[in-house]
Short mmCIF file of C-alpha atoms in Angstrom, two decimals:
data_model
loop_
_atom_site.label_atom_id
_atom_site.label_comp_id
_atom_site.label_asym_id
_atom_site.label_seq_id
_atom_site.Cartn_x
_atom_site.Cartn_y
_atom_site.Cartn_z
CA MET A 1 14.79 -16.19 45.28
CA ASN A 2 11.31 -17.00 43.95
CA MET A 3 11.68 -19.12 40.84
CA LYS A 4 8.54 -20.33 39.18
CA PRO A 5 8.77 -23.78 37.69
CA GLU A 6 8.92 -23.78 33.90
CA ILE A 7 5.70 -25.05 32.42
CA LYS A 8 6.24 -27.14 29.36
CA THR A 9 3.43 -27.67 26.93
CA ALA A 10 3.21 -30.45 24.44
CA PRO A 11 3.25 -29.44 20.77
CA ALA A 12 -0.23 -29.03 19.38
CA SER A 13 -1.58 -31.65 17.08
CA MET A 14 -1.85 -30.11 13.61
CA PRO A 15 -4.49 -31.15 11.10
CA ASP A 16 -3.12 -33.47 8.44
CA GLY A 17 -1.30 -31.55 5.75
CA TYR A 18 -1.49 -28.14 7.46
CA VAL A 19 1.78 -26.28 7.18
CA LEU A 20 1.67 -22.58 8.02
CA GLU A 21 4.42 -21.77 5.54
CA ASP A 22 2.28 -23.18 2.71
CA GLN A 23 -0.85 -21.14 3.52
CA VAL A 24 -1.93 -18.44 1.08
CA GLY A 25 -2.29 -15.69 3.69
CA HIS A 26 1.16 -16.39 5.11
CA LEU A 27 2.74 -16.37 1.66
CA ILE A 28 0.94 -13.18 0.60
CA ARG A 29 2.05 -11.46 3.80
CA ARG A 30 5.67 -12.49 3.20
CA ALA A 31 5.51 -11.33 -0.43
CA HIS A 32 4.01 -8.04 0.75
CA GLN A 33 6.82 -7.60 3.30
CA ARG A 34 9.41 -8.20 0.57
CA HIS A 35 7.71 -5.78 -1.82
CA THR A 36 7.41 -3.10 0.89
CA ALA A 37 11.11 -3.39 1.74
CA LEU A 38 11.98 -3.01 -1.96
CA PHE A 39 9.57 -0.08 -2.27
CA ILE A 40 11.11 1.78 0.66
CA ALA A 41 14.62 1.17 -0.65
CA MET A 42 13.87 2.12 -4.25
CA ILE A 43 11.01 4.62 -4.53
CA GLY A 44 13.16 7.69 -3.95
CA ASP A 45 11.58 9.24 -0.85
CA ALA A 46 11.95 7.37 2.43
CA GLN A 47 8.90 9.16 3.88
CA VAL A 48 6.48 7.96 1.20
CA THR A 49 4.71 4.70 2.02
CA PRO A 50 3.12 2.45 -0.62
CA THR A 51 -0.38 3.68 0.33
CA GLN A 52 0.73 7.32 0.17
CA TYR A 53 2.33 6.69 -3.21
CA ALA A 54 -0.90 5.15 -4.51
CA ALA A 55 -2.89 8.20 -3.37
CA LEU A 56 -0.38 10.64 -4.86
CA VAL A 57 -0.23 8.82 -8.20
CA LYS A 58 -4.02 8.56 -8.46
CA LEU A 59 -4.42 12.29 -7.73
CA TYR A 60 -1.74 13.02 -10.33
CA GLU A 61 -3.55 10.84 -12.87
CA MET A 62 -7.13 11.92 -12.13
CA GLY A 63 -6.85 15.46 -10.81
CA GLU A 64 -9.09 16.64 -7.99
CA LEU A 65 -11.02 13.86 -6.22
CA SER A 66 -13.13 13.53 -3.13
CA GLN A 67 -11.50 11.69 -0.25
CA ASN A 68 -14.07 8.88 -0.53
CA HIS A 69 -13.53 8.48 -4.27
CA LEU A 70 -9.74 8.45 -3.82
CA GLY A 71 -10.13 5.78 -1.14
CA ARG A 72 -12.23 3.63 -3.47
CA LEU A 73 -9.83 4.07 -6.41
CA THR A 74 -6.84 3.05 -4.27
CA ALA A 75 -8.66 0.24 -2.39
CA MET A 76 -8.26 1.88 1.03
CA ASP A 77 -10.88 1.81 3.76
CA PRO A 78 -12.05 5.17 5.19
CA ALA A 79 -9.75 5.06 8.24
CA THR A 80 -6.69 4.27 6.13
CA ILE A 81 -7.32 6.94 3.49
CA GLN A 82 -8.00 9.47 6.26
CA GLY A 83 -4.58 8.78 7.81
CA VAL A 84 -2.87 8.90 4.42
CA ILE A 85 -4.51 12.25 3.63
CA ARG A 86 -3.58 13.65 7.05
CA ARG A 87 0.09 12.76 6.57
CA LEU A 88 0.25 14.02 2.97
CA THR A 89 -1.48 17.25 3.97
CA GLY A 90 1.01 17.63 6.82
CA ARG A 91 3.84 17.40 4.29
CA LYS A 92 2.03 19.96 2.11
CA LEU A 93 1.85 17.49 -0.79
CA ILE A 94 -1.92 17.70 -1.11
CA SER A 95 -4.49 20.35 -0.33
CA HIS A 96 -8.18 20.04 0.35
CA ARG A 97 -11.25 22.21 0.17
CA PRO A 98 -14.92 21.67 0.92
CA ASP A 99 -17.04 20.49 -2.00
CA LYS A 100 -19.30 23.27 -3.32
CA ASN A 101 -22.31 20.93 -3.47
CA ASP A 102 -21.73 18.95 -0.26
CA LYS A 103 -19.86 20.69 2.58
CA ARG A 104 -19.26 17.32 4.28
CA ARG A 105 -17.19 16.16 1.31
CA ARG A 106 -13.54 17.18 0.96
CA CYS A 107 -12.02 17.66 -2.47
CA LEU A 108 -8.34 16.77 -2.66
CA SER A 109 -5.68 17.86 -5.12
CA LEU A 110 -1.90 17.84 -5.38
CA THR A 111 0.02 20.93 -4.42
CA SER A 112 2.85 22.04 -6.67
CA SER A 113 5.25 20.25 -4.26
CA GLY A 114 3.11 17.12 -4.48
CA ARG A 115 3.03 17.24 -8.27
CA GLU A 116 6.81 17.69 -8.39
CA LEU A 117 7.35 14.78 -5.99
CA VAL A 118 5.12 12.46 -8.00
CA GLU A 119 6.93 13.41 -11.21
CA ASN A 120 10.24 12.56 -9.53
CA LEU A 121 9.00 9.22 -8.14
CA LEU A 122 6.96 7.91 -11.07
CA ALA A 123 9.93 6.40 -12.89
CA ASN A 124 10.80 4.36 -9.79
CA GLY A 125 7.40 2.65 -9.46
CA PRO A 126 7.97 0.26 -12.37
CA LYS A 127 11.49 -0.45 -11.04
CA VAL A 128 10.02 -1.55 -7.72
CA SER A 129 7.55 -3.83 -9.51
CA LYS A 130 10.35 -5.28 -11.63
CA ALA A 131 12.49 -5.97 -8.56
CA THR A 132 9.54 -7.57 -6.77
CA LEU A 133 8.83 -9.89 -9.71
CA ASP A 134 12.49 -10.53 -10.57
CA PRO A 135 12.59 -14.09 -9.15
CA LEU A 136 9.97 -15.10 -11.76
CA SER A 137 10.45 -15.66 -15.48
CA PRO A 138 8.64 -13.21 -17.81
CA ALA A 139 5.90 -15.78 -18.44
CA GLU A 140 5.54 -16.47 -14.70
CA GLN A 141 5.33 -12.72 -14.04
CA GLN A 142 2.44 -12.34 -16.47
CA GLN A 143 0.68 -15.38 -15.04
CA PHE A 144 1.24 -14.22 -11.45
CA LEU A 145 -0.20 -10.76 -12.16
CA ALA A 146 -3.17 -12.23 -13.97
CA LEU A 147 -3.89 -14.57 -11.06
CA LEU A 148 -3.57 -11.76 -8.50
CA LYS A 149 -6.06 -9.69 -10.50
CA ARG A 150 -8.50 -12.61 -10.46
CA ILE A 151 -8.46 -12.90 -6.67
CA THR A 152 -8.63 -9.18 -5.89
#
């Protein structure tokens, strides 16, 4: 039996006052995880992710958009919006066509199935936001949203 000896390392020395659980990135990630879990449970279609929902809602609101413009409006980088579009196209929720003026550009629009899905899910979006913010008082909710808008 070949047993390697267990190597024990001493705990690292942390800078004064540094606590991971108090760091902004850690807290934002945990809040995002909580919101995503609520979204999946409440939105009304287990296959729709938050990024897909954003793309669908923006297409519903704005009508036909180029893929690049949709990515900018929903704050998604090119690789992310490309994956979102691929999955939504695969579900036949959006269609695309080449732009008449620039064949490299794809124009996206909702299909009738996509429009119907968005109309069914739209009422649930505010419910997800309400559930996410529920631990806060109404005044704290307003302040929290205002602060998030300032740092984004």
